[in-house]
């Protein structure tokens, strides 16, 4: 058994219809592929229809599943409503919304234009709001028995992070939305959960967030207590569990999957990791000697 193995049993998502925003590439694509392998029908959305079509074709060929590409800029509510209608027209229903679409760039905040700040907030926070509101209204109106919203946040949603302030601000909002709706919409059979991934390298995000030789200079694996970055299948396994009926009693949860990365930055004495064994012997003697005086 390895952490790169596929976790759920065959057909674990059979009969489910899932929408993955930002499903054309990166982590959205990896999760989509696993959902298809588990028997779900999946609609993938983004602004780039050509990319979506290629991904859908590739994933259908790889899995034998049914993948529908739909162009939709999540920043615009009418486009989200149209996307929902297209999903319903094609698949007859929808069970799961995975809010995965995101926008981010690194920059000192004072260098950002007001429009740059808005752009990230609009994609991440307003986009998640648009999709969640449209799908939630539909599920409540049609009295669908069980449905799920899964949001992709980040560990800096609660700590904040320098140099990605619009993203941190927006993801904190998504986190609050996740926990709020988990309570408010539970009575309609809607579960709301989130995943906070640590470093899971993807070409798009890595080129954007660690351009040039930054990726080598700031080796993300070194920041992680488990000393490695995440494998896409690990994230896909967790996402599949959280949208499946196996997690029917999980609601309002935010699952961190980061090898312990954010806690390493948080613990006051975690930097003592750098102390070698021999030095610990000396330190122990010094501390005990002081105590005995
Ligand atoms: N640093 C600072 N400002 C930036 C920027 C950067 N790297 N990239 C874009 N901007 C600014 C632009 O200058 C513009 O502001 P202005 O009108 O005041 O000049 C504003 O942001 C909008 O840029 P634009 O390119 O028009 O936005 P877009 O809607 O086409 O693109 C982005 C959205 C900016 C998020 C784009 O980076 C993108 O599509 N990214 C891919 C998805 C992604 O980021 N995924 C997340 C991976 S972690």
mmCIF file of C-alpha atoms and ligand atoms in Angstrom:
data_model
loop_
_atom_site.group_PDB
_atom_site.id
_atom_site.type_symbol
_atom_site.label_atom_id
_atom_site.label_comp_id
_atom_site.label_asym_id
_atom_site.label_seq_id
_atom_site.Cartn_x
_atom_site.Cartn_y
_atom_site.Cartn_z
ATOM 1 C CA UNK A 1 0.000 0.000 0.000
ATOM 2 C CA UNK A 2 1.275 3.456 -0.898
ATOM 3 C CA UNK A 3 -0.068 6.969 -0.458
ATOM 4 C CA UNK A 4 -0.276 7.202 -4.243
ATOM 5 C CA UNK A 5 -2.791 4.321 -4.387
ATOM 6 C CA UNK A 6 -6.460 4.912 -5.112
ATOM 7 C CA UNK A 7 -8.424 4.754 -1.909
ATOM 8 C CA UNK A 8 -12.135 4.259 -2.495
ATOM 9 C CA UNK A 9 -13.823 1.099 -3.715
ATOM 10 C CA UNK A 10 -14.994 0.768 -7.333
ATOM 11 C CA UNK A 11 -18.182 2.681 -8.179
ATOM 12 C CA UNK A 12 -18.036 4.666 -4.909
ATOM 13 C CA UNK A 13 -19.384 7.720 -6.791
ATOM 14 C CA UNK A 14 -21.628 5.879 -9.240
ATOM 15 C CA UNK A 15 -24.820 7.829 -9.966
ATOM 16 C CA UNK A 16 -23.394 11.141 -8.757
ATOM 17 C CA UNK A 17 -23.130 14.256 -10.909
ATOM 18 C CA UNK A 18 -20.290 16.528 -9.905
ATOM 19 C CA UNK A 19 -19.308 20.024 -11.068
ATOM 20 C CA UNK A 20 -15.634 20.943 -10.706
ATOM 21 C CA UNK A 21 -14.890 24.622 -11.297
ATOM 22 C CA UNK A 22 -11.400 25.152 -12.665
ATOM 23 C CA UNK A 23 -11.454 21.493 -13.684
ATOM 24 C CA UNK A 24 -9.467 21.907 -16.903
ATOM 25 C CA UNK A 25 -6.011 21.608 -15.379
ATOM 26 C CA UNK A 26 -3.950 21.097 -12.249
ATOM 27 C CA UNK A 27 -5.554 19.794 -9.094
ATOM 28 C CA UNK A 28 -9.081 20.242 -10.492
ATOM 29 C CA UNK A 29 -8.192 17.917 -13.342
ATOM 30 C CA UNK A 30 -6.618 15.343 -10.994
ATOM 31 C CA UNK A 31 -9.729 15.282 -8.799
ATOM 32 C CA UNK A 32 -11.985 15.092 -11.868
ATOM 33 C CA UNK A 33 -10.094 12.092 -13.214
ATOM 34 C CA UNK A 34 -10.548 10.185 -9.953
ATOM 35 C CA UNK A 35 -14.255 11.087 -9.720
ATOM 36 C CA UNK A 36 -14.712 9.708 -13.256
ATOM 37 C CA UNK A 37 -12.819 6.541 -12.351
ATOM 38 C CA UNK A 38 -15.180 6.086 -9.410
ATOM 39 C CA UNK A 39 -18.211 6.250 -11.704
ATOM 40 C CA UNK A 40 -19.373 9.883 -11.368
ATOM 41 C CA UNK A 41 -20.417 12.077 -14.265
ATOM 42 C CA UNK A 42 -18.415 15.291 -14.102
ATOM 43 C CA UNK A 43 -18.846 18.760 -15.609
ATOM 44 C CA UNK A 44 -15.658 20.825 -15.701
ATOM 45 C CA UNK A 45 -15.777 24.594 -16.029
ATOM 46 C CA UNK A 46 -13.380 27.479 -16.645
ATOM 47 C CA UNK A 47 -12.970 30.457 -18.933
ATOM 48 C CA UNK A 48 -10.924 28.501 -21.477
ATOM 49 C CA UNK A 49 -13.274 26.249 -23.480
ATOM 50 C CA UNK A 50 -10.535 24.834 -25.736
ATOM 51 C CA UNK A 51 -8.533 23.657 -22.728
ATOM 52 C CA UNK A 52 -11.668 22.171 -21.160
ATOM 53 C CA UNK A 53 -12.564 20.289 -24.336
ATOM 54 C CA UNK A 54 -9.086 18.773 -24.559
ATOM 55 C CA UNK A 55 -9.143 17.768 -20.901
ATOM 56 C CA UNK A 56 -12.629 16.260 -21.191
ATOM 57 C CA UNK A 57 -11.588 14.238 -24.227
ATOM 58 C CA UNK A 58 -8.409 13.042 -22.556
ATOM 59 C CA UNK A 59 -10.166 12.058 -19.324
ATOM 60 C CA UNK A 60 -13.054 10.325 -21.080
ATOM 61 C CA UNK A 61 -10.553 8.266 -23.064
ATOM 62 C CA UNK A 62 -8.569 7.432 -19.932
ATOM 63 C CA UNK A 63 -11.528 6.519 -17.728
ATOM 64 C CA UNK A 64 -14.422 5.596 -20.005
ATOM 65 C CA UNK A 65 -16.474 8.119 -18.015
ATOM 66 C CA UNK A 66 -18.625 11.049 -19.029
ATOM 67 C CA UNK A 67 -17.035 14.521 -18.765
ATOM 68 C CA UNK A 68 -18.804 17.681 -19.912
ATOM 69 C CA UNK A 69 -16.788 20.847 -20.648
ATOM 70 C CA UNK A 70 -18.659 24.124 -19.963
ATOM 71 C CA UNK A 71 -17.267 27.606 -20.396
ATOM 72 C CA UNK A 72 -18.053 29.705 -17.322
ATOM 73 C CA UNK A 73 -16.364 32.656 -15.663
ATOM 74 C CA UNK A 74 -17.383 32.176 -12.028
ATOM 75 C CA UNK A 75 -17.122 35.936 -11.463
ATOM 76 C CA UNK A 76 -20.420 36.433 -13.323
ATOM 77 C CA UNK A 77 -23.608 35.123 -11.704
ATOM 78 C CA UNK A 78 -25.524 34.807 -15.007
ATOM 79 C CA UNK A 79 -22.759 32.601 -16.414
ATOM 80 C CA UNK A 80 -22.940 30.400 -13.329
ATOM 81 C CA UNK A 81 -26.721 30.088 -13.677
ATOM 82 C CA UNK A 82 -26.326 29.149 -17.352
ATOM 83 C CA UNK A 83 -23.663 26.603 -16.457
ATOM 84 C CA UNK A 84 -25.990 25.021 -13.897
ATOM 85 C CA UNK A 85 -28.793 24.820 -16.494
ATOM 86 C CA UNK A 86 -26.458 23.143 -18.982
ATOM 87 C CA UNK A 87 -25.430 20.550 -16.391
ATOM 88 C CA UNK A 88 -29.089 19.852 -15.579
ATOM 89 C CA UNK A 89 -29.974 19.616 -19.264
ATOM 90 C CA UNK A 90 -27.196 17.116 -19.951
ATOM 91 C CA UNK A 91 -27.123 15.027 -16.786
ATOM 92 C CA UNK A 92 -30.642 15.650 -15.386
ATOM 93 C CA UNK A 93 -29.426 16.594 -11.908
ATOM 94 C CA UNK A 94 -26.403 17.695 -9.915
ATOM 95 C CA UNK A 95 -25.224 16.351 -6.548
ATOM 96 C CA UNK A 96 -21.879 17.974 -5.837
ATOM 97 C CA UNK A 97 -20.292 21.385 -6.333
ATOM 98 C CA UNK A 98 -16.516 21.479 -5.985
ATOM 99 C CA UNK A 99 -15.396 25.107 -5.746
ATOM 100 C CA UNK A 100 -11.852 24.698 -6.990
ATOM 101 C CA UNK A 101 -11.398 27.645 -9.397
ATOM 102 C CA UNK A 102 -8.903 30.167 -8.047
ATOM 103 C CA UNK A 103 -6.709 33.072 -9.046
ATOM 104 C CA UNK A 104 -3.566 34.114 -7.250
ATOM 105 C CA UNK A 105 -0.287 35.937 -7.737
ATOM 106 C CA UNK A 106 2.608 36.855 -5.486
ATOM 107 C CA UNK A 107 3.233 40.552 -4.952
ATOM 108 C CA UNK A 108 3.974 43.066 -2.225
ATOM 109 C CA UNK A 109 0.467 44.345 -1.487
ATOM 110 C CA UNK A 110 1.323 48.006 -1.990
ATOM 111 C CA UNK A 111 2.338 47.232 -5.586
ATOM 112 C CA UNK A 112 -1.119 45.881 -6.439
ATOM 113 C CA UNK A 113 -3.656 48.017 -8.274
ATOM 114 C CA UNK A 114 -7.156 48.114 -6.824
ATOM 115 C CA UNK A 115 -8.241 46.107 -9.862
ATOM 116 C CA UNK A 116 -5.580 43.437 -9.265
ATOM 117 C CA UNK A 117 -6.790 42.979 -5.669
ATOM 118 C CA UNK A 118 -10.405 42.813 -6.890
ATOM 119 C CA UNK A 119 -9.541 40.255 -9.568
ATOM 120 C CA UNK A 120 -8.419 37.664 -7.027
ATOM 121 C CA UNK A 121 -11.260 38.432 -4.607
ATOM 122 C CA UNK A 122 -13.748 38.179 -7.480
ATOM 123 C CA UNK A 123 -12.543 34.775 -8.646
ATOM 124 C CA UNK A 124 -12.004 33.179 -5.234
ATOM 125 C CA UNK A 125 -14.612 34.696 -2.918
ATOM 126 C CA UNK A 126 -17.254 36.046 -5.284
ATOM 127 C CA UNK A 127 -16.855 33.046 -7.615
ATOM 128 C CA UNK A 128 -17.357 30.599 -4.752
ATOM 129 C CA UNK A 129 -20.321 32.660 -3.552
ATOM 130 C CA UNK A 130 -21.866 32.752 -7.039
ATOM 131 C CA UNK A 131 -21.631 28.995 -7.532
ATOM 132 C CA UNK A 132 -22.678 28.102 -3.994
ATOM 133 C CA UNK A 133 -25.674 30.441 -4.095
ATOM 134 C CA UNK A 134 -26.912 29.261 -7.494
ATOM 135 C CA UNK A 135 -26.523 25.566 -6.652
ATOM 136 C CA UNK A 136 -27.881 25.981 -3.115
ATOM 137 C CA UNK A 137 -31.015 27.766 -4.373
ATOM 138 C CA UNK A 138 -31.534 24.985 -6.921
ATOM 139 C CA UNK A 139 -31.156 22.212 -4.352
ATOM 140 C CA UNK A 140 -33.483 23.937 -1.889
ATOM 141 C CA UNK A 141 -36.126 24.736 -4.565
ATOM 142 C CA UNK A 142 -36.122 21.179 -5.903
ATOM 143 C CA UNK A 143 -36.009 19.639 -2.401
ATOM 144 C CA UNK A 144 -33.090 17.437 -3.386
ATOM 145 C CA UNK A 145 -32.392 15.073 -0.500
ATOM 146 C CA UNK A 146 -28.629 15.065 -0.318
ATOM 147 C CA UNK A 147 -26.048 17.312 -1.915
ATOM 148 C CA UNK A 148 -22.571 18.548 -1.110
ATOM 149 C CA UNK A 149 -20.452 21.640 -1.488
ATOM 150 C CA UNK A 150 -16.711 21.094 -1.210
ATOM 151 C CA UNK A 151 -14.495 24.187 -1.131
ATOM 152 C CA UNK A 152 -10.766 24.265 -1.725
ATOM 153 C CA UNK A 153 -9.209 26.730 0.708
ATOM 154 C CA UNK A 154 -5.651 26.902 2.020
ATOM 155 C CA UNK A 155 -3.948 26.782 5.398
ATOM 156 C CA UNK A 156 -3.235 30.506 5.204
ATOM 157 C CA UNK A 157 -7.014 31.097 5.258
ATOM 158 C CA UNK A 158 -6.674 31.164 9.061
ATOM 159 C CA UNK A 159 -3.085 32.329 9.536
ATOM 160 C CA UNK A 160 -3.033 34.861 6.704
ATOM 161 C CA UNK A 161 0.062 35.069 4.515
ATOM 162 C CA UNK A 162 2.283 37.897 3.375
ATOM 163 C CA UNK A 163 2.641 38.486 -0.379
ATOM 164 C CA UNK A 164 -0.626 36.747 -1.308
ATOM 165 C CA UNK A 165 -2.928 39.068 0.635
ATOM 166 C CA UNK A 166 -5.895 39.128 -1.809
ATOM 167 C CA UNK A 167 -5.889 35.333 -1.875
ATOM 168 C CA UNK A 168 -5.580 35.058 1.929
ATOM 169 C CA UNK A 169 -8.424 37.546 2.383
ATOM 170 C CA UNK A 170 -10.679 35.744 -0.091
ATOM 171 C CA UNK A 171 -9.933 32.250 1.226
ATOM 172 C CA UNK A 172 -10.684 33.398 4.782
ATOM 173 C CA UNK A 173 -14.091 34.446 3.478
ATOM 174 C CA UNK A 174 -14.606 31.059 1.846
ATOM 175 C CA UNK A 175 -13.688 29.370 5.127
ATOM 176 C CA UNK A 176 -16.307 31.440 6.977
ATOM 177 C CA UNK A 177 -18.862 30.636 4.274
ATOM 178 C CA UNK A 178 -18.084 26.909 4.593
ATOM 179 C CA UNK A 179 -18.696 26.816 8.333
ATOM 180 C CA UNK A 180 -21.711 29.120 8.228
ATOM 181 C CA UNK A 181 -23.577 27.212 5.523
ATOM 182 C CA UNK A 182 -22.684 23.851 7.073
ATOM 183 C CA UNK A 183 -25.059 24.835 9.857
ATOM 184 C CA UNK A 184 -27.621 26.892 7.955
ATOM 185 C CA UNK A 185 -28.179 24.517 5.024
ATOM 186 C CA UNK A 186 -27.851 21.196 6.851
ATOM 187 C CA UNK A 187 -31.635 21.163 7.233
ATOM 188 C CA UNK A 188 -31.901 20.992 3.433
ATOM 189 C CA UNK A 189 -29.566 17.991 3.284
ATOM 190 C CA UNK A 190 -26.679 20.091 1.986
ATOM 191 C CA UNK A 191 -23.293 19.254 3.502
ATOM 192 C CA UNK A 192 -20.549 21.874 3.253
ATOM 193 C CA UNK A 193 -16.903 21.001 3.809
ATOM 194 C CA UNK A 194 -13.495 22.220 2.749
ATOM 195 C CA UNK A 195 -10.001 20.973 2.093
ATOM 196 C CA UNK A 196 -6.941 23.068 2.942
ATOM 197 C CA UNK A 197 -4.093 21.696 0.850
ATOM 198 C CA UNK A 198 -0.439 22.461 1.500
ATOM 199 C CA UNK A 199 2.097 22.264 -1.312
ATOM 200 C CA UNK A 200 0.797 20.099 -4.168
ATOM 201 C CA UNK A 201 2.892 21.164 -7.151
ATOM 202 C CA UNK A 202 1.048 21.872 -10.390
ATOM 203 C CA UNK A 203 2.594 23.484 -13.410
ATOM 204 C CA UNK A 204 0.174 26.433 -13.482
ATOM 205 C CA UNK A 205 0.391 27.413 -9.821
ATOM 206 C CA UNK A 206 4.096 26.677 -9.426
ATOM 207 C CA UNK A 207 5.113 28.778 -12.454
ATOM 208 C CA UNK A 208 2.891 31.558 -11.158
ATOM 209 C CA UNK A 209 3.752 31.493 -7.471
ATOM 210 C CA UNK A 210 7.411 30.469 -7.669
ATOM 211 C CA UNK A 211 8.595 31.815 -11.043
ATOM 212 C CA UNK A 212 12.145 31.563 -12.406
ATOM 213 C CA UNK A 213 14.596 29.929 -10.016
ATOM 214 C CA UNK A 214 12.418 30.691 -6.954
ATOM 215 C CA UNK A 215 11.178 27.082 -6.989
ATOM 216 C CA UNK A 216 14.751 25.887 -6.414
ATOM 217 C CA UNK A 217 15.593 28.644 -3.915
ATOM 218 C CA UNK A 218 12.490 27.971 -1.810
ATOM 219 C CA UNK A 219 12.230 24.211 -1.816
ATOM 220 C CA UNK A 220 8.689 23.724 -0.474
ATOM 221 C CA UNK A 221 9.438 20.160 0.641
ATOM 222 C CA UNK A 222 11.904 21.550 3.203
ATOM 223 C CA UNK A 223 9.097 23.475 4.917
ATOM 224 C CA UNK A 224 7.116 20.296 5.480
ATOM 225 C CA UNK A 225 7.756 18.115 8.562
ATOM 226 C CA UNK A 226 7.132 15.036 6.406
ATOM 227 C CA UNK A 227 9.810 16.419 4.050
ATOM 228 C CA UNK A 228 7.929 16.020 0.829
ATOM 229 C CA UNK A 229 5.247 17.734 -1.218
ATOM 230 C CA UNK A 230 1.823 16.191 -1.731
ATOM 231 C CA UNK A 231 0.895 13.742 -4.451
ATOM 232 C CA UNK A 232 -2.196 14.613 -6.516
ATOM 233 C CA UNK A 233 -3.779 11.241 -5.799
ATOM 234 C CA UNK A 234 -3.656 11.971 -2.051
ATOM 235 C CA UNK A 235 -5.761 15.059 -2.590
ATOM 236 C CA UNK A 236 -8.066 13.239 -5.004
ATOM 237 C CA UNK A 237 -8.573 10.466 -2.429
ATOM 238 C CA UNK A 238 -9.603 12.983 0.227
ATOM 239 C CA UNK A 239 -11.875 14.933 -2.126
ATOM 240 C CA UNK A 240 -13.566 11.730 -3.325
ATOM 241 C CA UNK A 241 -14.209 10.683 0.267
ATOM 242 C CA UNK A 242 -15.663 14.089 1.183
ATOM 243 C CA UNK A 243 -18.076 14.148 -1.771
ATOM 244 C CA UNK A 244 -19.043 10.482 -1.355
ATOM 245 C CA UNK A 245 -21.743 9.052 0.899
ATOM 246 C CA UNK A 246 -19.019 7.538 3.090
ATOM 247 C CA UNK A 247 -18.650 11.012 4.633
ATOM 248 C CA UNK A 248 -22.403 11.532 5.128
ATOM 249 C CA UNK A 249 -21.880 12.648 8.758
ATOM 250 C CA UNK A 250 -18.983 15.010 7.999
ATOM 251 C CA UNK A 251 -20.289 18.583 7.787
ATOM 252 C CA UNK A 252 -18.536 21.897 8.412
ATOM 253 C CA UNK A 253 -15.125 20.252 8.476
ATOM 254 C CA UNK A 254 -11.968 21.713 6.991
ATOM 255 C CA UNK A 255 -9.425 18.975 6.428
ATOM 256 C CA UNK A 256 -5.810 20.092 6.318
ATOM 257 C CA UNK A 257 -3.620 17.980 4.044
ATOM 258 C CA UNK A 258 -0.166 19.522 4.201
ATOM 259 C CA UNK A 259 2.248 17.092 5.889
ATOM 260 C CA UNK A 260 2.196 19.329 8.991
ATOM 261 C CA UNK A 261 3.505 22.383 7.097
ATOM 262 C CA UNK A 262 1.489 25.167 8.693
ATOM 263 C CA UNK A 263 1.970 23.917 12.232
ATOM 264 C CA UNK A 264 5.707 23.858 11.703
ATOM 265 C CA UNK A 265 5.590 27.572 11.033
ATOM 266 C CA UNK A 266 3.306 28.165 14.025
ATOM 267 C CA UNK A 267 4.944 26.370 16.977
ATOM 268 C CA UNK A 268 7.167 28.795 18.921
ATOM 269 C CA UNK A 269 10.008 26.317 19.449
ATOM 270 C CA UNK A 270 9.721 24.363 16.188
ATOM 271 C CA UNK A 271 12.988 25.890 14.976
ATOM 272 C CA UNK A 272 14.791 23.723 17.533
ATOM 273 C CA UNK A 273 14.497 21.033 14.880
ATOM 274 C CA UNK A 274 17.873 22.317 13.674
ATOM 275 C CA UNK A 275 19.642 21.234 16.887
ATOM 276 C CA UNK A 276 21.712 18.042 16.447
ATOM 277 C CA UNK A 277 21.580 15.139 18.896
ATOM 278 C CA UNK A 278 25.006 15.865 20.491
ATOM 279 C CA UNK A 279 23.999 19.433 21.228
ATOM 280 C CA UNK A 280 20.853 18.170 22.968
ATOM 281 C CA UNK A 281 23.124 16.154 25.323
ATOM 282 C CA UNK A 282 25.087 19.282 26.208
ATOM 283 C CA UNK A 283 21.955 21.390 26.603
ATOM 284 C CA UNK A 284 20.360 18.829 28.887
ATOM 285 C CA UNK A 285 23.452 18.805 31.099
ATOM 286 C CA UNK A 286 23.499 22.619 31.242
ATOM 287 C CA UNK A 287 19.802 22.852 32.114
ATOM 288 C CA UNK A 288 20.029 20.147 34.798
ATOM 289 C CA UNK A 289 23.171 21.707 36.284
ATOM 290 C CA UNK A 290 21.347 25.037 36.669
ATOM 291 C CA UNK A 291 18.370 23.346 38.313
ATOM 292 C CA UNK A 292 20.566 21.594 40.882
ATOM 293 C CA UNK A 293 22.255 24.826 42.048
HETATM 294 N N1 LIG B 1 1.084 40.979 -10.173
HETATM 295 C C1 LIG B 1 0.401 42.108 -9.968
HETATM 296 N N2 LIG B 1 -0.740 42.437 -10.634
HETATM 297 C C2 LIG B 1 -1.213 41.539 -11.517
HETATM 298 C C3 LIG B 1 -0.551 40.307 -11.789
HETATM 299 C C4 LIG B 1 0.656 40.048 -11.060
HETATM 300 N N3 LIG B 1 1.342 38.921 -11.241
HETATM 301 N N4 LIG B 1 -1.257 39.630 -12.727
HETATM 302 C C5 LIG B 1 -2.322 40.404 -13.035
HETATM 303 N N5 LIG B 1 -2.297 41.541 -12.318
HETATM 304 C C6 LIG B 1 -3.247 42.638 -12.357
HETATM 305 C C7 LIG B 1 -3.344 43.242 -13.747
HETATM 306 O O1 LIG B 1 -2.339 44.205 -13.958
HETATM 307 C C8 LIG B 1 -4.745 43.844 -13.709
HETATM 308 O O2 LIG B 1 -4.780 45.056 -12.992
HETATM 309 P P1 LIG B 1 -4.826 46.495 -13.759
HETATM 310 O O3 LIG B 1 -6.032 46.445 -14.631
HETATM 311 O O4 LIG B 1 -4.919 47.496 -12.662
HETATM 312 O O5 LIG B 1 -3.534 46.557 -14.528
HETATM 313 C C9 LIG B 1 -5.524 42.871 -12.853
HETATM 314 O O6 LIG B 1 -4.562 42.137 -12.104
HETATM 315 C C10 LIG B 1 -6.326 41.888 -13.665
HETATM 316 O O7 LIG B 1 -5.442 41.255 -14.549
HETATM 317 P P2 LIG B 1 -5.960 40.454 -15.826
HETATM 318 O O8 LIG B 1 -4.818 39.778 -16.490
HETATM 319 O O9 LIG B 1 -6.845 41.343 -16.637
HETATM 320 O O10 LIG B 1 -6.918 39.385 -15.108
HETATM 321 P P3 LIG B 1 -7.563 38.125 -15.683
HETATM 322 O O11 LIG B 1 -8.932 38.105 -15.159
HETATM 323 O O12 LIG B 1 -7.368 37.924 -17.132
HETATM 324 O O13 LIG B 1 -6.654 36.982 -15.017
HETATM 325 C C11 LIG B 1 -5.553 36.239 -13.034
HETATM 326 C C12 LIG B 1 -6.854 36.478 -13.718
HETATM 327 C C13 LIG B 1 -4.952 37.589 -12.846
HETATM 328 C C14 LIG B 1 -5.792 35.574 -11.698
HETATM 329 C C15 LIG B 1 -4.593 35.364 -13.851
HETATM 330 O O14 LIG B 1 -3.378 35.315 -13.194
HETATM 331 C C16 LIG B 1 -5.046 33.958 -14.107
HETATM 332 O O15 LIG B 1 -5.918 33.731 -14.944
HETATM 333 N N6 LIG B 1 -4.458 32.964 -13.418
HETATM 334 C C17 LIG B 1 -4.734 31.558 -13.646
HETATM 335 C C18 LIG B 1 -5.439 30.908 -12.547
HETATM 336 C C19 LIG B 1 -4.710 30.973 -11.247
HETATM 337 O O16 LIG B 1 -4.091 31.943 -10.888
HETATM 338 N N7 LIG B 1 -4.859 29.905 -10.479
HETATM 339 C C20 LIG B 1 -4.366 29.876 -9.150
HETATM 340 C C21 LIG B 1 -3.119 29.136 -9.048
HETATM 341 S S1 LIG B 1 -2.597 29.144 -7.388
#
